[in-house]
Amino acid sequence: MKDSIKNTPEKTPLQEHLECLFEQMLPEDNAPEDVRSRVFDTIDTLSLVGDLTALFTVEFGQSEFELIDLLGKGKDSDKK
Amino acid sequence: MNMPLDEENIDDITDNDLIVLIVQEGRRELMHVIYDRYADKVYHKCISLSKDRVLSEDLMHDVMVKILANLSQFKGTSDFSFWVHSITYNYCMDYLRKKKKTHVTEILDYNTFDAIAEDEIEQENNILKELRLEQLARIFENLDSDEKGMLLMRYQEGLSIREIAEMLDISESAVKMRLKRSRDRLAELLKSEQ
């Protein structure tokens, strides 16, 4: 991220001073490990919900159209 | 065909290439690599903004889910870390604003800041040149979340005025004004402490 400001004008003494202080205020602890499992459980649930939604909307609708199409063809061949 | 990836070459793969593999080739297991690269950064940002470790875990969970579930929305036109940072900042700030039910009201005219360079505005605040780390740590708690956010983006993340403006979807003049107000408030708190 810091690379992106290399082209900006020179820093003022105040900016340098504040940057130095704020960098020292960065938290040092790592992200708690149990959050990982919670995140990926939620992602799995969202993915499942997405799959089910697709099944009952796009794919279900598509297969219904195909079925109607097939029935229509069946009726046409009966008439012949 | 799936490209074999071992631990040695995973580090060499850029974020953008990882996202292509996840989104276009369905390599969902690579989401863990994205998680490992950004979890600590997101967590630190949540702590810096909320100053609450328990709340930060929940915020981090929501932000990481938002990022991983929306990888297909990342267009690759900007740096991925900027995209992550933007989602983190905006999500945390929305949460903190709703919690406090505060709204940012801009009273000053943005246009007055158009012609002024940021460094000229910064020069005005001499008292902050004397600020020490322990003082900053103490008075930072008393700033509101918007003020904290502005100062962190500018001085901890090293973002430019343009980048902050893009992230918050506001004008550069508005960023300069909010930064000035945040520095003024910091100076005011420092003065009252002395």
PDB file of C-alpha atoms in Angstrom:
ATOM      1  CA  MET A   1       0.000   0.000   0.000  1.00  0.00           C
ATOM      2  CA  LYS A   2       2.797   2.352   0.885  1.00  0.00           C
ATOM      3  CA  ASP A   3       4.298   1.933  -2.591  1.00  0.00           C
ATOM      4  CA  SER A   4       1.319   3.742  -4.009  1.00  0.00           C
ATOM      5  CA  ILE A   5       2.286   7.048  -2.413  1.00  0.00           C
ATOM      6  CA  LYS A   6       5.842   7.138  -3.655  1.00  0.00           C
ATOM      7  CA  ASN A   7       4.918   9.632  -6.341  1.00  0.00           C
ATOM      8  CA  THR A   8       3.294  12.085  -3.944  1.00  0.00           C
ATOM      9  CA  PRO A   9       5.095  15.324  -3.017  1.00  0.00           C
ATOM     10  CA  GLU A  10       7.679  15.298  -0.226  1.00  0.00           C
ATOM     11  CA  LYS A  11       6.348  14.660   3.230  1.00  0.00           C
ATOM     12  CA  THR A  12       6.102  17.496   5.725  1.00  0.00           C
ATOM     13  CA  PRO A  13       7.892  17.121   9.094  1.00  0.00           C
ATOM     14  CA  LEU A  14       4.474  16.827  10.760  1.00  0.00           C
ATOM     15  CA  GLN A  15       3.411  14.054   8.388  1.00  0.00           C
ATOM     16  CA  GLU A  16       6.629  12.151   9.042  1.00  0.00           C
ATOM     17  CA  HIS A  17       6.226  12.612  12.777  1.00  0.00           C
ATOM     18  CA  LEU A  18       2.620  11.413  12.795  1.00  0.00           C
ATOM     19  CA  GLU A  19       3.413   8.455  10.522  1.00  0.00           C
ATOM     20  CA  CYS A  20       6.187   7.409  12.875  1.00  0.00           C
ATOM     21  CA  LEU A  21       3.864   7.575  15.902  1.00  0.00           C
ATOM     22  CA  PHE A  22       0.946   5.819  14.218  1.00  0.00           C
ATOM     23  CA  GLU A  23       3.174   3.001  12.955  1.00  0.00           C
ATOM     24  CA  GLN A  24       4.237   2.320  16.527  1.00  0.00           C
ATOM     25  CA  MET A  25       0.573   2.099  17.518  1.00  0.00           C
ATOM     26  CA  LEU A  26      -0.090  -0.883  15.205  1.00  0.00           C
ATOM     27  CA  PRO A  27      -1.525  -3.832  17.178  1.00  0.00           C
ATOM     28  CA  GLU A  28       0.877  -6.770  17.322  1.00  0.00           C
ATOM     29  CA  ASP A  29      -1.399  -9.720  18.113  1.00  0.00           C
ATOM     30  CA  ASN A  30      -2.388 -12.198  15.423  1.00  0.00           C
ATOM     31  CA  ALA A  31      -5.945 -12.860  14.346  1.00  0.00           C
ATOM     32  CA  PRO A  32      -7.561 -15.452  16.656  1.00  0.00           C
ATOM     33  CA  GLU A  33      -7.397 -18.907  15.060  1.00  0.00           C
ATOM     34  CA  ASP A  34     -11.030 -19.818  15.865  1.00  0.00           C
ATOM     35  CA  VAL A  35     -12.286 -17.026  13.593  1.00  0.00           C
ATOM     36  CA  ARG A  36     -10.911 -18.977  10.607  1.00  0.00           C
ATOM     37  CA  SER A  37     -13.270 -21.920  11.194  1.00  0.00           C
ATOM     38  CA  ARG A  38     -16.208 -19.559  11.733  1.00  0.00           C
ATOM     39  CA  VAL A  39     -15.425 -17.739   8.483  1.00  0.00           C
ATOM     40  CA  PHE A  40     -15.168 -20.922   6.432  1.00  0.00           C
ATOM     41  CA  ASP A  41     -18.300 -22.437   8.042  1.00  0.00           C
ATOM     42  CA  THR A  42     -20.205 -19.307   6.986  1.00  0.00           C
ATOM     43  CA  ILE A  43     -18.720 -19.489   3.466  1.00  0.00           C
ATOM     44  CA  ASP A  44     -19.803 -23.165   3.204  1.00  0.00           C
ATOM     45  CA  THR A  45     -23.318 -22.284   4.368  1.00  0.00           C
ATOM     46  CA  LEU A  46     -23.561 -19.405   1.890  1.00  0.00           C
ATOM     47  CA  SER A  47     -22.339 -21.677  -0.878  1.00  0.00           C
ATOM     48  CA  LEU A  48     -24.937 -24.326  -0.001  1.00  0.00           C
ATOM     49  CA  VAL A  49     -27.720 -21.733   0.065  1.00  0.00           C
ATOM     50  CA  GLY A  50     -26.498 -20.441  -3.313  1.00  0.00           C
ATOM     51  CA  ASP A  51     -26.533 -23.946  -4.799  1.00  0.00           C
ATOM     52  CA  LEU A  52     -30.035 -24.626  -3.481  1.00  0.00           C
ATOM     53  CA  THR A  53     -31.301 -21.292  -4.776  1.00  0.00           C
ATOM     54  CA  ALA A  54     -29.863 -22.049  -8.197  1.00  0.00           C
ATOM     55  CA  LEU A  55     -31.463 -25.487  -8.132  1.00  0.00           C
ATOM     56  CA  PHE A  56     -34.925 -24.083  -7.426  1.00  0.00           C
ATOM     57  CA  THR A  57     -34.681 -21.120  -9.747  1.00  0.00           C
ATOM     58  CA  VAL A  58     -32.407 -21.323 -12.789  1.00  0.00           C
ATOM     59  CA  GLU A  59     -31.836 -25.065 -13.056  1.00  0.00           C
ATOM     60  CA  PHE A  60     -35.319 -26.089 -11.944  1.00  0.00           C
ATOM     61  CA  GLY A  61     -36.890 -23.614 -14.359  1.00  0.00           C
ATOM     62  CA  GLN A  62     -34.639 -24.827 -17.157  1.00  0.00           C
ATOM     63  CA  SER A  63     -35.470 -28.498 -16.585  1.00  0.00           C
ATOM     64  CA  GLU A  64     -39.191 -27.649 -16.425  1.00  0.00           C
ATOM     65  CA  PHE A  65     -38.966 -25.942 -19.840  1.00  0.00           C
ATOM     66  CA  GLU A  66     -37.158 -28.979 -21.247  1.00  0.00           C
ATOM     67  CA  LEU A  67     -39.877 -31.255 -19.869  1.00  0.00           C
ATOM     68  CA  ILE A  68     -42.653 -29.116 -21.379  1.00  0.00           C
ATOM     69  CA  ASP A  69     -40.758 -29.127 -24.657  1.00  0.00           C
ATOM     70  CA  LEU A  70     -40.506 -32.903 -24.585  1.00  0.00           C
ATOM     71  CA  LEU A  71     -44.214 -33.258 -23.775  1.00  0.00           C
ATOM     72  CA  GLY A  72     -45.033 -30.967 -26.668  1.00  0.00           C
ATOM     73  CA  LYS A  73     -42.985 -33.091 -29.036  1.00  0.00           C
ATOM     74  CA  GLY A  74     -44.696 -36.208 -27.697  1.00  0.00           C
ATOM     75  CA  LYS A  75     -48.142 -34.758 -28.483  1.00  0.00           C
ATOM     76  CA  ASP A  76     -47.040 -33.761 -32.009  1.00  0.00           C
ATOM     77  CA  SER A  77     -45.840 -37.283 -32.760  1.00  0.00           C
ATOM     78  CA  ASP A  78     -49.130 -38.734 -31.373  1.00  0.00           C
ATOM     79  CA  LYS A  79     -51.129 -36.601 -33.834  1.00  0.00           C
ATOM     80  CA  LYS A  80     -49.083 -37.959 -36.730  1.00  0.00           C
TER      81      LYS A  80
ATOM     82  CA  MET B   1      -6.829 -28.971 -15.675  1.00  0.00           C
ATOM     83  CA  ASN B   2      -5.799 -27.959 -12.178  1.00  0.00           C
ATOM     84  CA  MET B   3      -2.315 -26.563 -11.805  1.00  0.00           C
ATOM     85  CA  PRO B   4      -0.477 -28.369  -8.988  1.00  0.00           C
ATOM     86  CA  LEU B   5       0.366 -25.957  -6.200  1.00  0.00           C
ATOM     87  CA  ASP B   6       2.684 -26.823  -3.381  1.00  0.00           C
ATOM     88  CA  GLU B   7       3.502 -24.652  -0.385  1.00  0.00           C
ATOM     89  CA  GLU B   8       6.697 -23.420  -2.028  1.00  0.00           C
ATOM     90  CA  ASN B   9       5.111 -21.896  -5.111  1.00  0.00           C
ATOM     91  CA  ILE B  10       1.937 -20.640  -3.421  1.00  0.00           C
ATOM     92  CA  ASP B  11       3.882 -17.702  -1.978  1.00  0.00           C
ATOM     93  CA  ASP B  12       4.958 -16.689  -5.486  1.00  0.00           C
ATOM     94  CA  ILE B  13       1.394 -16.462  -6.784  1.00  0.00           C
ATOM     95  CA  THR B  14      -0.020 -12.952  -6.843  1.00  0.00           C
ATOM     96  CA  ASP B  15      -3.383 -12.170  -5.260  1.00  0.00           C
ATOM     97  CA  ASN B  16      -4.860 -11.524  -8.694  1.00  0.00           C
ATOM     98  CA  ASP B  17      -3.736 -14.934 -10.007  1.00  0.00           C
ATOM     99  CA  LEU B  18      -5.113 -16.644  -6.906  1.00  0.00           C
ATOM    100  CA  ILE B  19      -8.470 -14.968  -7.440  1.00  0.00           C
ATOM    101  CA  VAL B  20      -8.550 -16.155 -11.054  1.00  0.00           C
ATOM    102  CA  LEU B  21      -7.897 -19.726  -9.876  1.00  0.00           C
ATOM    103  CA  ILE B  22     -10.615 -19.485  -7.210  1.00  0.00           C
ATOM    104  CA  VAL B  23     -13.263 -17.759  -9.311  1.00  0.00           C
ATOM    105  CA  GLN B  24     -12.684 -19.219 -12.762  1.00  0.00           C
ATOM    106  CA  GLU B  25     -11.352 -22.671 -11.916  1.00  0.00           C
ATOM    107  CA  GLY B  26     -13.339 -23.237  -8.731  1.00  0.00           C
ATOM    108  CA  ARG B  27     -10.205 -23.829  -6.616  1.00  0.00           C
ATOM    109  CA  ARG B  28     -12.013 -22.938  -3.385  1.00  0.00           C
ATOM    110  CA  GLU B  29      -9.273 -24.420  -1.194  1.00  0.00           C
ATOM    111  CA  LEU B  30      -7.110 -21.438  -2.234  1.00  0.00           C
ATOM    112  CA  MET B  31      -9.409 -19.142  -0.267  1.00  0.00           C
ATOM    113  CA  HIS B  32      -7.341 -20.219   2.743  1.00  0.00           C
ATOM    114  CA  VAL B  33      -4.265 -18.627   1.150  1.00  0.00           C
ATOM    115  CA  ILE B  34      -6.124 -15.325   0.725  1.00  0.00           C
ATOM    116  CA  TYR B  35      -7.320 -15.664   4.314  1.00  0.00           C
ATOM    117  CA  ASP B  36      -3.765 -16.225   5.588  1.00  0.00           C
ATOM    118  CA  ARG B  37      -2.473 -13.201   3.680  1.00  0.00           C
ATOM    119  CA  TYR B  38      -5.077 -10.770   4.986  1.00  0.00           C
ATOM    120  CA  ALA B  39      -6.535 -12.045   8.292  1.00  0.00           C
ATOM    121  CA  ASP B  40      -4.011 -10.278  10.535  1.00  0.00           C
ATOM    122  CA  LYS B  41      -4.235  -7.012   8.605  1.00  0.00           C
ATOM    123  CA  VAL B  42      -8.031  -7.032   8.747  1.00  0.00           C
ATOM    124  CA  TYR B  43      -7.974  -7.903  12.452  1.00  0.00           C
ATOM    125  CA  HIS B  44      -5.524  -5.085  13.235  1.00  0.00           C
ATOM    126  CA  LYS B  45      -7.669  -2.598  11.350  1.00  0.00           C
ATOM    127  CA  CYS B  46     -10.780  -3.726  13.235  1.00  0.00           C
ATOM    128  CA  ILE B  47      -8.968  -3.346  16.573  1.00  0.00           C
ATOM    129  CA  SER B  48      -7.579   0.067  15.639  1.00  0.00           C
ATOM    130  CA  LEU B  49     -11.028   1.336  14.737  1.00  0.00           C
ATOM    131  CA  SER B  50     -13.136  -0.285  17.444  1.00  0.00           C
ATOM    132  CA  LYS B  51     -10.595  -0.607  20.296  1.00  0.00           C
ATOM    133  CA  ASP B  52     -12.542  -3.693  21.353  1.00  0.00           C
ATOM    134  CA  ARG B  53     -10.944  -7.117  20.856  1.00  0.00           C
ATOM    135  CA  VAL B  54     -14.157  -9.147  21.225  1.00  0.00           C
ATOM    136  CA  LEU B  55     -16.057  -6.923  18.814  1.00  0.00           C
ATOM    137  CA  SER B  56     -13.053  -6.992  16.474  1.00  0.00           C
ATOM    138  CA  GLU B  57     -13.351 -10.781  16.150  1.00  0.00           C
ATOM    139  CA  ASP B  58     -16.964 -10.431  14.991  1.00  0.00           C
ATOM    140  CA  LEU B  59     -16.121  -7.548  12.657  1.00  0.00           C
ATOM    141  CA  MET B  60     -13.193  -9.509  11.242  1.00  0.00           C
ATOM    142  CA  HIS B  61     -15.430 -12.558  10.676  1.00  0.00           C
ATOM    143  CA  ASP B  62     -17.963 -10.473   8.753  1.00  0.00           C
ATOM    144  CA  VAL B  63     -15.316  -8.659   6.723  1.00  0.00           C
ATOM    145  CA  MET B  64     -13.469 -11.855   5.748  1.00  0.00           C
ATOM    146  CA  VAL B  65     -16.761 -13.513   4.721  1.00  0.00           C
ATOM    147  CA  LYS B  66     -17.655 -10.434   2.666  1.00  0.00           C
ATOM    148  CA  ILE B  67     -14.263 -10.507   0.958  1.00  0.00           C
ATOM    149  CA  LEU B  68     -14.139 -14.256   0.254  1.00  0.00           C
ATOM    150  CA  ALA B  69     -17.775 -14.518  -0.818  1.00  0.00           C
ATOM    151  CA  ASN B  70     -17.382 -11.603  -3.229  1.00  0.00           C
ATOM    152  CA  LEU B  71     -14.058 -12.424  -4.875  1.00  0.00           C
ATOM    153  CA  SER B  72     -15.818 -12.573  -8.228  1.00  0.00           C
ATOM    154  CA  GLN B  73     -16.723  -8.894  -7.784  1.00  0.00           C
ATOM    155  CA  PHE B  74     -13.057  -7.876  -7.672  1.00  0.00           C
ATOM    156  CA  LYS B  75     -12.339  -6.483 -11.122  1.00  0.00           C
ATOM    157  CA  GLY B  76      -8.572  -6.262 -10.789  1.00  0.00           C
ATOM    158  CA  THR B  77      -8.520  -2.583 -11.736  1.00  0.00           C
ATOM    159  CA  SER B  78      -6.992  -1.639  -8.375  1.00  0.00           C
ATOM    160  CA  ASP B  79      -4.613  -3.295  -5.963  1.00  0.00           C
ATOM    161  CA  PHE B  80      -6.326  -6.220  -4.161  1.00  0.00           C
ATOM    162  CA  SER B  81      -4.998  -5.021  -0.781  1.00  0.00           C
ATOM    163  CA  PHE B  82      -6.652  -1.649  -1.443  1.00  0.00           C
ATOM    164  CA  TRP B  83      -9.958  -3.455  -2.161  1.00  0.00           C
ATOM    165  CA  VAL B  84      -9.621  -5.449   1.084  1.00  0.00           C
ATOM    166  CA  HIS B  85      -8.769  -2.326   3.027  1.00  0.00           C
ATOM    167  CA  SER B  86     -11.690  -0.453   1.537  1.00  0.00           C
ATOM    168  CA  ILE B  87     -14.186  -3.198   2.480  1.00  0.00           C
ATOM    169  CA  THR B  88     -12.718  -3.431   5.993  1.00  0.00           C
ATOM    170  CA  TYR B  89     -12.790   0.288   6.629  1.00  0.00           C
ATOM    171  CA  ASN B  90     -16.284   0.861   5.230  1.00  0.00           C
ATOM    172  CA  TYR B  91     -17.765  -2.163   7.020  1.00  0.00           C
ATOM    173  CA  CYS B  92     -16.268  -1.196  10.398  1.00  0.00           C
ATOM    174  CA  MET B  93     -17.239   2.451  10.055  1.00  0.00           C
ATOM    175  CA  ASP B  94     -20.827   1.585   9.065  1.00  0.00           C
ATOM    176  CA  TYR B  95     -21.069  -0.690  12.086  1.00  0.00           C
ATOM    177  CA  LEU B  96     -19.595   1.873  14.489  1.00  0.00           C
ATOM    178  CA  ARG B  97     -21.765   4.688  13.140  1.00  0.00           C
ATOM    179  CA  LYS B  98     -24.929   2.605  13.469  1.00  0.00           C
ATOM    180  CA  LYS B  99     -23.934   1.621  16.987  1.00  0.00           C
ATOM    181  CA  LYS B 100     -23.455   5.225  18.030  1.00  0.00           C
ATOM    182  CA  LYS B 101     -26.210   6.488  15.730  1.00  0.00           C
ATOM    183  CA  THR B 102     -24.004   9.380  14.714  1.00  0.00           C
ATOM    184  CA  HIS B 103     -23.919  10.963  11.316  1.00  0.00           C
ATOM    185  CA  VAL B 104     -21.103  12.881   9.748  1.00  0.00           C
ATOM    186  CA  THR B 105     -22.277  16.414   9.113  1.00  0.00           C
ATOM    187  CA  GLU B 106     -20.068  18.607   6.996  1.00  0.00           C
ATOM    188  CA  ILE B 107     -20.423  22.248   7.925  1.00  0.00           C
ATOM    189  CA  LEU B 108     -17.450  23.788   6.163  1.00  0.00           C
ATOM    190  CA  ASP B 109     -17.371  24.478   2.469  1.00  0.00           C
ATOM    191  CA  TYR B 110     -15.276  21.840   0.694  1.00  0.00           C
ATOM    192  CA  ASN B 111     -14.381  24.255  -2.065  1.00  0.00           C
ATOM    193  CA  THR B 112     -12.204  26.289   0.260  1.00  0.00           C
ATOM    194  CA  PHE B 113      -9.880  23.290   0.412  1.00  0.00           C
ATOM    195  CA  ASP B 114      -9.667  22.771  -3.329  1.00  0.00           C
ATOM    196  CA  ALA B 115      -6.842  25.170  -3.921  1.00  0.00           C
ATOM    197  CA  ILE B 116      -4.891  24.355  -0.772  1.00  0.00           C
ATOM    198  CA  ALA B 117      -2.262  21.648  -0.821  1.00  0.00           C
ATOM    199  CA  GLU B 118      -2.502  19.101   1.993  1.00  0.00           C
ATOM    200  CA  ASP B 119       1.016  19.895   3.221  1.00  0.00           C
ATOM    201  CA  GLU B 120       0.105  23.578   3.608  1.00  0.00           C
ATOM    202  CA  ILE B 121      -2.881  22.650   5.771  1.00  0.00           C
ATOM    203  CA  GLU B 122      -0.697  20.290   7.831  1.00  0.00           C
ATOM    204  CA  GLN B 123       1.811  23.058   8.531  1.00  0.00           C
ATOM    205  CA  GLU B 124      -0.849  24.969  10.455  1.00  0.00           C
ATOM    206  CA  ASN B 125      -0.828  22.534  13.311  1.00  0.00           C
ATOM    207  CA  ASN B 126       2.415  23.112  15.192  1.00  0.00           C
ATOM    208  CA  ILE B 127       1.270  21.694  18.512  1.00  0.00           C
ATOM    209  CA  LEU B 128       1.118  18.175  17.023  1.00  0.00           C
ATOM    210  CA  LYS B 129       4.829  18.310  16.237  1.00  0.00           C
ATOM    211  CA  GLU B 130       5.408  17.911  19.982  1.00  0.00           C
ATOM    212  CA  LEU B 131       3.046  14.934  20.287  1.00  0.00           C
ATOM    213  CA  ARG B 132       4.584  11.832  21.915  1.00  0.00           C
ATOM    214  CA  LEU B 133       3.545   8.188  21.507  1.00  0.00           C
ATOM    215  CA  GLU B 134       2.116   7.718  25.007  1.00  0.00           C
ATOM    216  CA  GLN B 135       0.078  10.926  24.635  1.00  0.00           C
ATOM    217  CA  LEU B 136      -1.242   9.814  21.258  1.00  0.00           C
ATOM    218  CA  ALA B 137      -2.207   6.390  22.608  1.00  0.00           C
ATOM    219  CA  ARG B 138      -4.115   8.086  25.427  1.00  0.00           C
ATOM    220  CA  ILE B 139      -5.952  10.808  23.540  1.00  0.00           C
ATOM    221  CA  PHE B 140      -6.652   8.672  20.468  1.00  0.00           C
ATOM    222  CA  GLU B 141      -9.310   6.843  22.523  1.00  0.00           C
ATOM    223  CA  ASN B 142     -11.264  10.079  22.828  1.00  0.00           C
ATOM    224  CA  LEU B 143     -11.611  10.684  19.106  1.00  0.00           C
ATOM    225  CA  ASP B 144     -14.776   9.535  17.398  1.00  0.00           C
ATOM    226  CA  SER B 145     -14.598   6.639  14.956  1.00  0.00           C
ATOM    227  CA  ASP B 146     -14.613   8.856  11.848  1.00  0.00           C
ATOM    228  CA  GLU B 147     -11.705  10.901  13.155  1.00  0.00           C
ATOM    229  CA  LYS B 148      -9.790   7.742  14.100  1.00  0.00           C
ATOM    230  CA  GLY B 149     -10.452   6.269  10.678  1.00  0.00           C
ATOM    231  CA  MET B 150      -9.184   9.308   8.806  1.00  0.00           C
ATOM    232  CA  LEU B 151      -5.966   9.539  10.835  1.00  0.00           C
ATOM    233  CA  LEU B 152      -5.282   5.794  10.581  1.00  0.00           C
ATOM    234  CA  MET B 153      -5.747   5.767   6.829  1.00  0.00           C
ATOM    235  CA  ARG B 154      -3.479   8.748   6.322  1.00  0.00           C
ATOM    236  CA  TYR B 155      -0.739   8.116   8.882  1.00  0.00           C
ATOM    237  CA  GLN B 156      -0.816   4.375   9.599  1.00  0.00           C
ATOM    238  CA  GLU B 157      -1.748   3.017   6.185  1.00  0.00           C
ATOM    239  CA  GLY B 158       0.106   5.783   4.358  1.00  0.00           C
ATOM    240  CA  LEU B 159      -2.765   6.319   1.916  1.00  0.00           C
ATOM    241  CA  SER B 160      -2.740   9.381  -0.299  1.00  0.00           C
ATOM    242  CA  ILE B 161      -5.556  11.946  -0.301  1.00  0.00           C
ATOM    243  CA  ARG B 162      -6.713  10.569  -3.671  1.00  0.00           C
ATOM    244  CA  GLU B 163      -6.771   6.991  -2.377  1.00  0.00           C
ATOM    245  CA  ILE B 164      -8.788   7.943   0.691  1.00  0.00           C
ATOM    246  CA  ALA B 165     -11.209   9.904  -1.500  1.00  0.00           C
ATOM    247  CA  GLU B 166     -11.637   6.883  -3.763  1.00  0.00           C
ATOM    248  CA  MET B 167     -12.138   4.556  -0.819  1.00  0.00           C
ATOM    249  CA  LEU B 168     -14.783   6.716   0.831  1.00  0.00           C
ATOM    250  CA  ASP B 169     -16.316   7.844  -2.446  1.00  0.00           C
ATOM    251  CA  ILE B 170     -15.971  11.519  -1.526  1.00  0.00           C
ATOM    252  CA  SER B 171     -14.045  14.426  -3.058  1.00  0.00           C
ATOM    253  CA  GLU B 172     -10.373  15.099  -2.317  1.00  0.00           C
ATOM    254  CA  SER B 173     -11.389  18.448  -0.786  1.00  0.00           C
ATOM    255  CA  ALA B 174     -13.696  16.637   1.602  1.00  0.00           C
ATOM    256  CA  VAL B 175     -10.841  14.310   2.589  1.00  0.00           C
ATOM    257  CA  LYS B 176      -8.555  17.296   3.273  1.00  0.00           C
ATOM    258  CA  MET B 177     -11.255  18.901   5.347  1.00  0.00           C
ATOM    259  CA  ARG B 178     -11.964  15.784   7.392  1.00  0.00           C
ATOM    260  CA  LEU B 179      -8.241  15.236   7.949  1.00  0.00           C
ATOM    261  CA  LYS B 180      -7.802  18.812   9.099  1.00  0.00           C
ATOM    262  CA  ARG B 181     -10.735  18.465  11.470  1.00  0.00           C
ATOM    263  CA  SER B 182      -9.309  15.215  12.870  1.00  0.00           C
ATOM    264  CA  ARG B 183      -5.870  16.770  13.410  1.00  0.00           C
ATOM    265  CA  ASP B 184      -7.469  19.840  15.003  1.00  0.00           C
ATOM    266  CA  ARG B 185      -9.395  17.626  17.384  1.00  0.00           C
ATOM    267  CA  LEU B 186      -6.205  15.730  18.235  1.00  0.00           C
ATOM    268  CA  ALA B 187      -4.455  19.045  18.933  1.00  0.00           C
ATOM    269  CA  GLU B 188      -7.407  20.247  21.009  1.00  0.00           C
ATOM    270  CA  LEU B 189      -7.291  17.099  23.163  1.00  0.00           C
ATOM    271  CA  LEU B 190      -3.530  17.448  23.530  1.00  0.00           C
ATOM    272  CA  LYS B 191      -3.903  21.071  24.640  1.00  0.00           C
ATOM    273  CA  SER B 192      -6.570  20.211  27.195  1.00  0.00           C
ATOM    274  CA  GLU B 193      -4.306  17.516  28.589  1.00  0.00           C
ATOM    275  CA  GLN B 194      -1.347  19.862  29.045  1.00  0.00           C
TER     276      GLN B 194
END
